[in-house]
PDB file of C-alpha atoms in Angstrom:
ATOM      1  CA  UNK A   1      19.837  36.127  50.826  1.00  0.00           C
ATOM      2  CA  UNK A   2      17.608  37.571  53.592  1.00  0.00           C
ATOM      3  CA  UNK A   3      19.344  38.850  56.835  1.00  0.00           C
ATOM      4  CA  UNK A   4      19.869  36.054  59.250  1.00  0.00           C
ATOM      5  CA  UNK A   5      20.088  33.254  56.667  1.00  0.00           C
ATOM      6  CA  UNK A   6      21.129  30.629  56.027  1.00  0.00           C
ATOM      7  CA  UNK A   7      20.324  28.935  59.287  1.00  0.00           C
ATOM      8  CA  UNK A   8      21.606  25.499  60.201  1.00  0.00           C
ATOM      9  CA  UNK A   9      18.222  24.192  61.431  1.00  0.00           C
ATOM     10  CA  UNK A  10      16.374  25.257  58.158  1.00  0.00           C
ATOM     11  CA  UNK A  11      14.977  22.217  56.273  1.00  0.00           C
ATOM     12  CA  UNK A  12      16.013  23.579  52.936  1.00  0.00           C
ATOM     13  CA  UNK A  13      19.108  24.761  51.042  1.00  0.00           C
ATOM     14  CA  UNK A  14      19.286  28.290  49.465  1.00  0.00           C
ATOM     15  CA  UNK A  15      20.931  28.730  46.012  1.00  0.00           C
ATOM     16  CA  UNK A  16      22.070  32.198  45.048  1.00  0.00           C
ATOM     17  CA  UNK A  17      24.129  31.582  41.943  1.00  0.00           C
ATOM     18  CA  UNK A  18      21.150  30.982  39.478  1.00  0.00           C
ATOM     19  CA  UNK A  19      18.951  28.232  38.274  1.00  0.00           C
ATOM     20  CA  UNK A  20      21.650  25.895  36.993  1.00  0.00           C
ATOM     21  CA  UNK A  21      23.494  25.933  40.376  1.00  0.00           C
ATOM     22  CA  UNK A  22      20.213  25.355  42.263  1.00  0.00           C
ATOM     23  CA  UNK A  23      19.407  22.277  40.141  1.00  0.00           C
ATOM     24  CA  UNK A  24      22.994  20.958  40.600  1.00  0.00           C
ATOM     25  CA  UNK A  25      22.658  21.402  44.366  1.00  0.00           C
ATOM     26  CA  UNK A  26      19.296  19.666  44.347  1.00  0.00           C
ATOM     27  CA  UNK A  27      20.674  16.784  42.292  1.00  0.00           C
ATOM     28  CA  UNK A  28      23.558  16.299  44.849  1.00  0.00           C
ATOM     29  CA  UNK A  29      21.161  16.357  47.735  1.00  0.00           C
ATOM     30  CA  UNK A  30      18.717  13.975  46.078  1.00  0.00           C
ATOM     31  CA  UNK A  31      21.349  11.316  45.275  1.00  0.00           C
ATOM     32  CA  UNK A  32      19.537   8.689  43.377  1.00  0.00           C
ATOM     33  CA  UNK A  33      16.115  10.323  43.862  1.00  0.00           C
ATOM     34  CA  UNK A  34      14.308  12.657  41.533  1.00  0.00           C
ATOM     35  CA  UNK A  35      14.435  16.459  41.535  1.00  0.00           C
ATOM     36  CA  UNK A  36      11.143  18.196  40.892  1.00  0.00           C
ATOM     37  CA  UNK A  37      10.813  21.630  39.378  1.00  0.00           C
ATOM     38  CA  UNK A  38       7.766  23.832  39.817  1.00  0.00           C
ATOM     39  CA  UNK A  39       6.553  27.356  38.895  1.00  0.00           C
ATOM     40  CA  UNK A  40       6.402  28.674  35.326  1.00  0.00           C
ATOM     41  CA  UNK A  41       9.427  30.950  35.515  1.00  0.00           C
ATOM     42  CA  UNK A  42      11.844  28.195  36.913  1.00  0.00           C
ATOM     43  CA  UNK A  43      10.455  25.580  34.588  1.00  0.00           C
ATOM     44  CA  UNK A  44      11.083  27.815  31.569  1.00  0.00           C
ATOM     45  CA  UNK A  45      14.593  28.680  32.737  1.00  0.00           C
ATOM     46  CA  UNK A  46      15.354  24.967  33.254  1.00  0.00           C
ATOM     47  CA  UNK A  47      13.962  24.000  29.897  1.00  0.00           C
ATOM     48  CA  UNK A  48      15.999  26.747  28.158  1.00  0.00           C
ATOM     49  CA  UNK A  49      19.203  25.442  29.915  1.00  0.00           C
ATOM     50  CA  UNK A  50      18.421  21.791  28.907  1.00  0.00           C
ATOM     51  CA  UNK A  51      18.058  20.720  32.489  1.00  0.00           C
ATOM     52  CA  UNK A  52      14.666  18.958  32.376  1.00  0.00           C
ATOM     53  CA  UNK A  53      14.497  15.262  31.467  1.00  0.00           C
ATOM     54  CA  UNK A  54      10.778  14.675  32.018  1.00  0.00           C
ATOM     55  CA  UNK A  55       7.705  16.884  32.054  1.00  0.00           C
ATOM     56  CA  UNK A  56       4.723  15.756  34.051  1.00  0.00           C
ATOM     57  CA  UNK A  57       1.304  17.206  33.469  1.00  0.00           C
ATOM     58  CA  UNK A  58      -1.658  16.426  35.571  1.00  0.00           C
ATOM     59  CA  UNK A  59      -4.715  17.150  33.498  1.00  0.00           C
ATOM     60  CA  UNK A  60      -7.943  17.809  35.460  1.00  0.00           C
ATOM     61  CA  UNK A  61     -11.428  18.723  34.055  1.00  0.00           C
ATOM     62  CA  UNK A  62     -11.516  22.215  35.339  1.00  0.00           C
ATOM     63  CA  UNK A  63     -11.018  25.443  33.333  1.00  0.00           C
ATOM     64  CA  UNK A  64      -9.774  28.241  35.588  1.00  0.00           C
ATOM     65  CA  UNK A  65      -9.548  30.938  33.001  1.00  0.00           C
ATOM     66  CA  UNK A  66      -6.489  32.638  34.382  1.00  0.00           C
ATOM     67  CA  UNK A  67      -2.897  31.817  35.406  1.00  0.00           C
ATOM     68  CA  UNK A  68       0.607  32.042  34.057  1.00  0.00           C
ATOM     69  CA  UNK A  69       1.480  29.708  31.111  1.00  0.00           C
ATOM     70  CA  UNK A  70       4.312  27.293  31.875  1.00  0.00           C
ATOM     71  CA  UNK A  71       5.702  27.072  28.433  1.00  0.00           C
ATOM     72  CA  UNK A  72       5.522  30.597  26.821  1.00  0.00           C
ATOM     73  CA  UNK A  73       8.687  32.414  26.042  1.00  0.00           C
ATOM     74  CA  UNK A  74      10.922  29.343  25.595  1.00  0.00           C
ATOM     75  CA  UNK A  75      14.168  29.659  23.758  1.00  0.00           C
ATOM     76  CA  UNK A  76      14.969  27.278  20.788  1.00  0.00           C
ATOM     77  CA  UNK A  77      11.414  26.068  20.397  1.00  0.00           C
ATOM     78  CA  UNK A  78       9.881  23.795  19.405  1.00  0.00           C
ATOM     79  CA  UNK A  79      10.931  21.529  22.239  1.00  0.00           C
ATOM     80  CA  UNK A  80      10.638  17.920  21.123  1.00  0.00           C
ATOM     81  CA  UNK A  81       8.847  15.549  23.513  1.00  0.00           C
ATOM     82  CA  UNK A  82       8.496  11.740  23.358  1.00  0.00           C
ATOM     83  CA  UNK A  83       5.138   9.955  23.291  1.00  0.00           C
ATOM     84  CA  UNK A  84       3.655  10.340  26.790  1.00  0.00           C
ATOM     85  CA  UNK A  85       3.206   7.639  29.417  1.00  0.00           C
ATOM     86  CA  UNK A  86      -0.539   8.104  30.453  1.00  0.00           C
ATOM     87  CA  UNK A  87      -2.053   7.061  33.823  1.00  0.00           C
ATOM     88  CA  UNK A  88      -5.743   7.613  34.199  1.00  0.00           C
ATOM     89  CA  UNK A  89      -7.354   8.144  37.597  1.00  0.00           C
ATOM     90  CA  UNK A  90     -10.604   9.425  38.907  1.00  0.00           C
ATOM     91  CA  UNK A  91     -10.825  13.056  37.966  1.00  0.00           C
ATOM     92  CA  UNK A  92      -7.231  13.318  36.679  1.00  0.00           C
ATOM     93  CA  UNK A  93      -5.015  12.074  33.777  1.00  0.00           C
ATOM     94  CA  UNK A  94      -1.298  12.097  34.478  1.00  0.00           C
ATOM     95  CA  UNK A  95       0.919  12.678  31.364  1.00  0.00           C
ATOM     96  CA  UNK A  96       4.782  12.137  31.579  1.00  0.00           C
ATOM     97  CA  UNK A  97       6.763  13.241  28.565  1.00  0.00           C
ATOM     98  CA  UNK A  98      10.610  12.551  28.102  1.00  0.00           C
ATOM     99  CA  UNK A  99      12.292  15.732  26.794  1.00  0.00           C
ATOM    100  CA  UNK A 100      14.469  15.087  23.743  1.00  0.00           C
ATOM    101  CA  UNK A 101      17.805  16.757  24.203  1.00  0.00           C
TER     102      UNK A 101
END
């Protein structure tokens, strides 16, 4: 935790006991709402811990050529996913997969 933190006026909560604790805190704060996970490292950690229920992929017709793979280095693969829900829009296809636990 950086010096001077946490601050009461900060619009976020810091978690210092690992990803599982961070997700638990987020779920408590979200109540009946959803908790979104982003970044390849955190996504992999959450998948490895069985903490993700749905994977959402937004597919756009652009090939960037570089980046960090979201799903490399997973434990216990293959990870089984259900058939996706597909929503097509102008320039993007939204894919939502339920993760089988």
